[in-house]
Tab-separated table of C-alpha atoms in Angstrom:
chain	number	residue	atom	x	y	z
N	1	MET	CA	30.233	-85.820	105.224
N	2	VAL	CA	29.003	-83.123	107.635
N	3	ASP	CA	30.718	-84.563	110.671
N	4	HIS	CA	33.916	-84.871	108.744
N	5	LEU	CA	33.812	-81.259	107.528
N	6	ALA	CA	32.555	-79.424	110.864
N	7	ASN	CA	35.679	-78.577	112.486
N	8	THR	CA	37.915	-78.329	109.089
N	9	GLU	CA	39.881	-75.212	108.211
N	10	ILE	CA	38.468	-75.085	104.715
N	11	ASN	CA	34.821	-75.134	106.064
N	12	SER	CA	35.734	-72.230	108.433
N	13	GLN	CA	37.275	-70.371	105.340
N	14	ARG	CA	34.152	-70.739	103.059
N	15	ILE	CA	31.847	-69.572	106.029
N	16	ALA	CA	34.057	-66.590	106.549
N	17	ALA	CA	33.948	-65.859	102.861
N	18	VAL	CA	30.216	-65.723	102.976
N	19	GLU	CA	30.056	-63.412	106.041
N	20	ASN	CA	32.576	-61.209	104.410
N	21	CYS	CA	30.292	-60.909	101.337
N	22	PHE	CA	27.456	-59.808	103.521
N	23	GLY	CA	29.767	-57.341	105.335
N	24	ALA	CA	28.223	-55.529	108.452
N	25	SER	CA	24.696	-55.598	107.381
N	26	GLY	CA	24.807	-59.524	107.798
N	27	GLN	CA	24.864	-61.512	111.035
N	28	PRO	CA	27.788	-63.828	112.041
N	29	LEU	CA	27.261	-67.341	110.439
N	30	ALA	CA	30.009	-69.296	112.087
N	31	LEU	CA	29.017	-71.705	114.787
N	32	PRO	CA	30.438	-75.167	116.249
N	33	GLY	CA	29.179	-77.971	114.167
N	34	ARG	CA	27.761	-75.676	111.284
N	35	VAL	CA	28.919	-76.654	107.767
N	36	LEU	CA	28.486	-74.900	104.388
N	37	LEU	CA	27.375	-77.494	102.060
N	38	GLY	CA	26.671	-75.514	98.859
N	39	GLU	CA	25.362	-72.304	97.141
N	40	GLY	CA	23.568	-71.113	94.207
N	41	ILE	CA	21.534	-68.379	92.401
N	42	LEU	CA	17.725	-68.716	92.367
N	43	THR	CA	15.011	-66.676	91.119
N	44	LYS	CA	12.562	-65.419	93.904
N	45	GLU	CA	9.065	-64.414	93.118
N	46	CYS	CA	8.788	-60.959	94.980
N	47	ARG	CA	5.937	-58.676	95.259
N	48	LYS	CA	6.839	-56.505	92.394
N	49	LYS	CA	8.589	-58.910	90.012
N	50	PRO	CA	10.917	-61.982	90.125
N	51	LYS	CA	14.424	-61.051	91.130
N	52	PRO	CA	17.668	-63.216	91.405
N	53	ARG	CA	18.883	-64.077	94.938
N	54	ILE	CA	21.930	-65.714	96.159
N	55	PHE	CA	21.390	-68.720	98.527
N	56	PHE	CA	23.603	-70.514	100.827
N	57	LEU	CA	22.718	-73.966	102.265
N	58	PHE	CA	24.131	-74.947	105.661
N	59	ASN	CA	23.369	-78.251	107.604
N	60	ASP	CA	21.077	-76.265	109.809
N	61	ILE	CA	19.967	-72.920	108.248
N	62	LEU	CA	19.249	-71.567	104.777
N	63	VAL	CA	20.594	-68.159	104.069
N	64	TYR	CA	19.760	-65.842	101.100
N	65	GLY	CA	20.232	-62.263	100.229
N	66	SER	CA	20.184	-59.632	97.278
N	67	ILE	CA	23.190	-59.681	94.921
N	68	ILE	CA	25.218	-56.401	94.667
N	69	ILE	CA	28.311	-57.926	92.904
N	70	ASN	CA	28.134	-61.652	92.536
N	71	LYS	CA	30.892	-63.559	94.781
N	72	ARG	CA	31.837	-60.228	96.303
N	73	LYS	CA	28.934	-58.345	97.890
N	74	TYR	CA	25.497	-59.216	98.966
N	75	ASN	CA	22.783	-57.475	101.266
N	76	SER	CA	19.433	-57.998	102.690
N	77	GLN	CA	20.573	-61.090	104.548
N	78	HIS	CA	17.793	-63.520	105.592
N	79	ILE	CA	18.378	-66.664	107.784
N	80	ILE	CA	15.820	-69.452	107.886
N	81	PRO	CA	16.180	-72.533	110.372
N	82	LEU	CA	15.813	-75.682	108.331
N	83	GLU	CA	13.818	-77.340	111.018
N	84	ASP	CA	11.161	-74.881	110.218
N	85	VAL	CA	11.029	-75.495	106.351
N	86	THR	CA	8.638	-77.486	104.402
N	87	LEU	CA	9.027	-77.671	100.535
N	88	GLU	CA	6.421	-77.906	98.026
N	89	THR	CA	6.948	-78.426	94.302
N	90	LEU	CA	4.856	-76.218	92.031
N	91	PRO	CA	3.863	-76.437	88.223
N	92	ASP	CA	5.407	-74.255	85.671
N	93	THR	CA	3.921	-70.962	84.565
N	94	LEU	CA	4.421	-68.932	81.272
N	95	GLN	CA	7.006	-66.688	83.318
N	96	MET	CA	8.775	-69.027	85.373
N	97	LYS	CA	9.591	-72.855	85.241
N	98	ASN	CA	11.121	-75.257	87.669
N	99	ARG	CA	9.338	-73.707	90.580
N	100	TRP	CA	8.926	-74.735	94.107
N	101	MET	CA	7.867	-73.145	97.557
N	102	ILE	CA	9.807	-72.602	100.651
N	103	LYS	CA	7.364	-72.583	103.404
N	104	THR	CA	8.100	-71.605	107.048
N	105	SER	CA	5.988	-70.291	109.929
N	106	LYS	CA	6.996	-66.609	109.597
N	107	LYS	CA	7.554	-66.515	105.621
N	108	SER	CA	6.695	-68.408	102.709
N	109	PHE	CA	7.935	-67.662	99.054
N	110	VAL	CA	8.401	-69.437	95.632
N	111	VAL	CA	11.727	-69.962	93.944
N	112	SER	CA	12.728	-71.227	90.563
N	113	ALA	CA	15.906	-72.801	89.450
N	114	ALA	CA	17.476	-72.635	86.038
N	115	SER	CA	17.048	-76.160	85.120
N	116	LEU	CA	14.853	-79.084	86.438
N	117	THR	CA	17.919	-81.020	87.311
N	118	GLU	CA	19.082	-77.837	89.408
N	119	ARG	CA	15.586	-77.854	91.237
N	120	LYS	CA	15.869	-81.686	91.950
N	121	GLU	CA	19.223	-81.096	93.512
N	122	TRP	CA	18.319	-78.286	95.536
N	123	ILE	CA	15.230	-80.070	96.951
N	124	SER	CA	17.124	-83.382	97.409
N	125	HIS	CA	19.938	-81.566	99.629
N	126	LEU	CA	17.231	-79.484	101.487
N	127	GLU	CA	15.175	-82.477	102.346
N	128	GLU	CA	18.131	-84.487	103.475
N	129	CYS	CA	19.340	-81.810	105.773
N	130	ILE	CA	15.815	-81.151	107.277
N	131	LYS	CA	15.440	-84.884	107.907
N	132	HIS	CA	18.801	-85.176	109.710
N	133	LEU	CA	18.082	-82.032	111.681
N	134	LEU	CA	14.825	-83.124	113.014
N	135	LEU	CA	15.992	-86.571	113.983
N	136	LYS	CA	18.828	-84.758	115.867
N	137	THR	CA	16.575	-82.410	117.662
N	138	GLY	CA	13.509	-84.765	118.191
N	139	ARG	CA	11.218	-82.105	116.756
N	140	GLN	CA	8.256	-82.644	114.519
N	141	PRO	CA	7.809	-81.055	111.066
N	142	CYS	CA	6.303	-77.673	111.026
N	143	ARG	CA	2.521	-77.840	110.483
N	144	GLU	CA	1.639	-74.112	110.281
N	145	HIS	CA	2.861	-72.011	107.631
N	146	ALA	CA	2.728	-68.396	106.539
N	147	ALA	CA	0.867	-67.867	103.514
N	148	PRO	CA	2.808	-66.614	100.434
N	149	TRP	CA	2.168	-63.297	99.040
N	150	ILE	CA	0.423	-63.207	95.538
N	151	PRO	CA	2.562	-61.095	93.163
N	152	ASP	CA	1.172	-57.590	92.501
N	153	LYS	CA	0.943	-58.259	88.773
N	154	ALA	CA	-1.194	-61.226	89.256
N	155	THR	CA	-4.348	-59.147	89.457
N	156	ASP	CA	-5.469	-55.723	88.286
N	157	ILE	CA	-8.582	-55.796	90.747
N	158	CYS	CA	-9.142	-56.557	94.405
N	159	MET	CA	-9.455	-60.266	95.109
N	160	ARG	CA	-12.004	-59.876	97.699
N	161	CYS	CA	-14.599	-57.445	96.545
N	162	THR	CA	-13.432	-57.838	92.720
N	163	GLN	CA	-14.847	-54.346	92.342
N	164	THR	CA	-11.853	-52.016	92.894
N	165	LYS	CA	-9.354	-51.324	90.200
N	166	PHE	CA	-5.776	-50.904	91.135
N	167	SER	CA	-4.037	-47.829	89.803
N	168	THR	CA	-1.442	-45.456	90.650
N	169	LEU	CA	-3.616	-43.711	93.167
N	170	THR	CA	-5.310	-46.997	94.314
N	171	ARG	CA	-2.670	-49.006	95.926
N	172	ARG	CA	-2.464	-52.742	96.325
N	173	HIS	CA	-2.277	-54.166	99.811
N	174	HIS	CA	-1.495	-57.731	100.968
N	175	CYS	CA	-3.587	-59.882	103.521
N	176	ARG	CA	-0.956	-61.252	106.062
N	177	LYS	CA	-3.262	-64.175	106.672
N	178	CYS	CA	-4.062	-65.398	102.855
N	179	GLY	CA	-1.558	-63.404	100.901
N	180	PHE	CA	-4.494	-62.126	98.658
N	181	VAL	CA	-4.056	-58.788	96.855
N	182	VAL	CA	-6.605	-56.539	98.288
N	183	CYS	CA	-7.748	-52.867	98.322
N	184	ALA	CA	-7.828	-50.553	101.090
N	185	ASP	CA	-11.433	-50.923	101.982
N	186	CYS	CA	-11.276	-54.648	102.157
N	187	SER	CA	-8.240	-54.616	104.519
N	188	ARG	CA	-8.809	-51.989	107.242
N	189	GLN	CA	-8.570	-54.266	109.941
N	190	ARG	CA	-5.378	-55.370	111.827
N	191	PHE	CA	-4.933	-58.563	114.004
N	192	LEU	CA	-2.292	-59.977	116.291
N	193	MET	CA	-0.631	-62.957	115.099
N	194	PRO	CA	2.303	-63.607	117.332
N	195	ARG	CA	3.588	-66.368	115.007
N	196	LEU	CA	4.185	-63.686	112.425
N	197	SER	CA	5.025	-60.469	114.300
N	198	PRO	CA	4.760	-58.936	117.756
N	199	LYS	CA	2.651	-56.221	116.159
N	200	PRO	CA	-1.105	-56.441	114.709
N	201	LEU	CA	-0.834	-56.995	110.784
N	202	ARG	CA	-3.213	-56.006	108.071
N	203	VAL	CA	-5.614	-58.620	107.101
N	204	CYS	CA	-8.651	-58.629	104.727
N	205	ASN	CA	-12.059	-58.427	106.215
N	206	LEU	CA	-12.796	-62.079	105.424
N	207	CYS	CA	-9.674	-63.404	107.348
N	208	TYR	CA	-10.323	-60.719	110.111
N	209	ARG	CA	-13.943	-62.493	110.771
N	210	GLN	CA	-12.387	-65.901	110.658
N	211	LEU	CA	-9.504	-64.861	113.094
N	212	LEU	CA	-11.925	-63.281	115.587
N	213	ALA	CA	-14.289	-66.612	115.308
N	214	GLU	CA	-11.219	-68.660	116.190
N	215	LYS	CA	-10.146	-66.437	119.061
N	216	LYS	CA	-13.761	-66.410	120.317
N	217	LYS	CA	-13.862	-70.352	120.107
N	218	GLU	CA	-10.455	-70.680	121.800
N	219	ALA	CA	-11.732	-68.504	124.734
N	220	GLU	CA	-14.753	-70.425	124.956
N	221	ALA	CA	-12.922	-73.578	125.152
N	222	GLU	CA	-10.636	-72.284	127.821
N	223	ARG	CA	-13.677	-71.042	129.883
N	224	ARG	CA	-15.137	-74.423	129.782
N	225	GLN	CA	-12.012	-75.947	130.966
N	226	THR	CA	-11.548	-73.487	133.915
N	227	GLU	CA	-15.297	-73.402	134.782
N	228	PRO	CA	-15.359	-76.686	136.873
N	229	ILE	CA	-12.330	-75.354	138.874
N	230	ARG	CA	-14.011	-72.096	139.559
N	231	SER	CA	-17.103	-73.895	140.600
N	232	ALA	CA	-15.298	-76.141	143.009
N	233	ILE	CA	-13.460	-73.174	144.542
N	234	GLN	CA	-16.590	-71.161	144.930
N	235	GLY	CA	-18.404	-74.022	146.576
N	236	TYR	CA	-15.807	-75.002	148.979
N	237	GLU	CA	-16.463	-73.951	152.574
N	238	PRO	CA	-13.300	-73.969	154.524
N	239	SER	CA	-13.540	-75.484	158.040
N	240	SER	CA	-13.316	-73.381	161.156
N	241	GLY	CA	-10.256	-75.256	162.331
N	242	ASP	CA	-11.711	-76.174	165.607
N	243	ASP	CA	-12.342	-79.842	166.365
N	244	SER	CA	-15.811	-81.021	166.740
N	245	ASP	CA	-17.441	-82.531	169.906
N	246	LYS	CA	-18.431	-85.492	167.777
N	247	SER	CA	-16.557	-88.711	168.031
N	248	ASP	CA	-14.944	-90.185	164.820
N	249	ASP	CA	-17.541	-92.889	164.727
N	250	GLU	CA	-20.386	-90.339	164.809
N	251	LYS	CA	-18.860	-88.622	161.925
N	252	ALA	CA	-18.386	-91.788	159.893
N	253	GLU	CA	-22.121	-92.553	160.291
N	254	GLN	CA	-22.999	-89.296	158.270
N	255	TRP	CA	-21.384	-90.720	155.070
N	256	PRO	CA	-23.311	-93.260	152.912
N	257	ALA	CA	-21.752	-96.561	152.784
N	258	ASP	CA	-21.614	-96.783	149.043
N	259	THR	CA	-19.955	-93.202	148.519
N	260	GLU	CA	-16.877	-93.209	146.220
N	261	PHE	CA	-14.394	-90.591	147.140
N	262	TYR	CA	-11.862	-91.212	144.551
N	263	THR	CA	-12.229	-92.921	140.748
N	264	SER	CA	-9.797	-95.075	139.474
N	265	GLN	CA	4.981	-82.698	114.196
N	266	VAL	CA	23.932	-69.753	89.092
N	267	SER	CA	23.119	-73.424	89.477
N	268	TRP	CA	23.521	-75.688	92.547
N	269	SER	CA	27.213	-76.217	93.397
N	270	SER	CA	28.197	-78.826	96.090
N	271	PHE	CA	31.498	-78.107	97.649
N	272	HIS	CA	32.145	-82.033	98.189
N	273	SER	CA	30.876	-84.436	95.683
């Protein structure tokens, strides 16, 4: 179906309509071979509270944004390459049902559908697109994912020291490594995680120690790998370049006879049913 629709006028018109809804704030979405498969409104668990978001599923990307006027105007466009996506079904809570997590290397978050059937359809279509895309590109599924942020209202106290109570004056912070809600004293450190950002990010004290230990371990492993090469270079004595007066037969006698030199990864709506 994707190949059949890739270069059709109706597909081009639908992609153009999505671009127009995002306006100048969005990125161009039309690419050769890209097909818009469906759209729907899902509830996204945000830091402050759950909020409705519009989602568009293409054969290679997932696009979502904030709803200003449904079917007419959206903003805060986010584009997620499907080859970076892993899905995880989650149990219901008192506040939200039909939940699942969209996990990527840069950002992971929880969404919920209006019904169980809608969730099954979303997950089925997403998994099918991801499978075909990975087969096409030859890539392995993503193994490392960013931790989802725990919502602010999930706790009234710091999840690390369990002593500090949050208030209007005592702000909540999120560790970018584990996603926990922590106080300022428990998250004073920053650490460079290139997979998430080119700038050092706030992390809690526990994750900071773990990241430092991992970095030290990696540096030690790298040192061990390069040490034999350095030793060989330091122990190497270059020849003078002058020929010796000894004959080749005399040189050969200096080597023992047994010396070895060489060893032998709104509900779902499908446009085409």
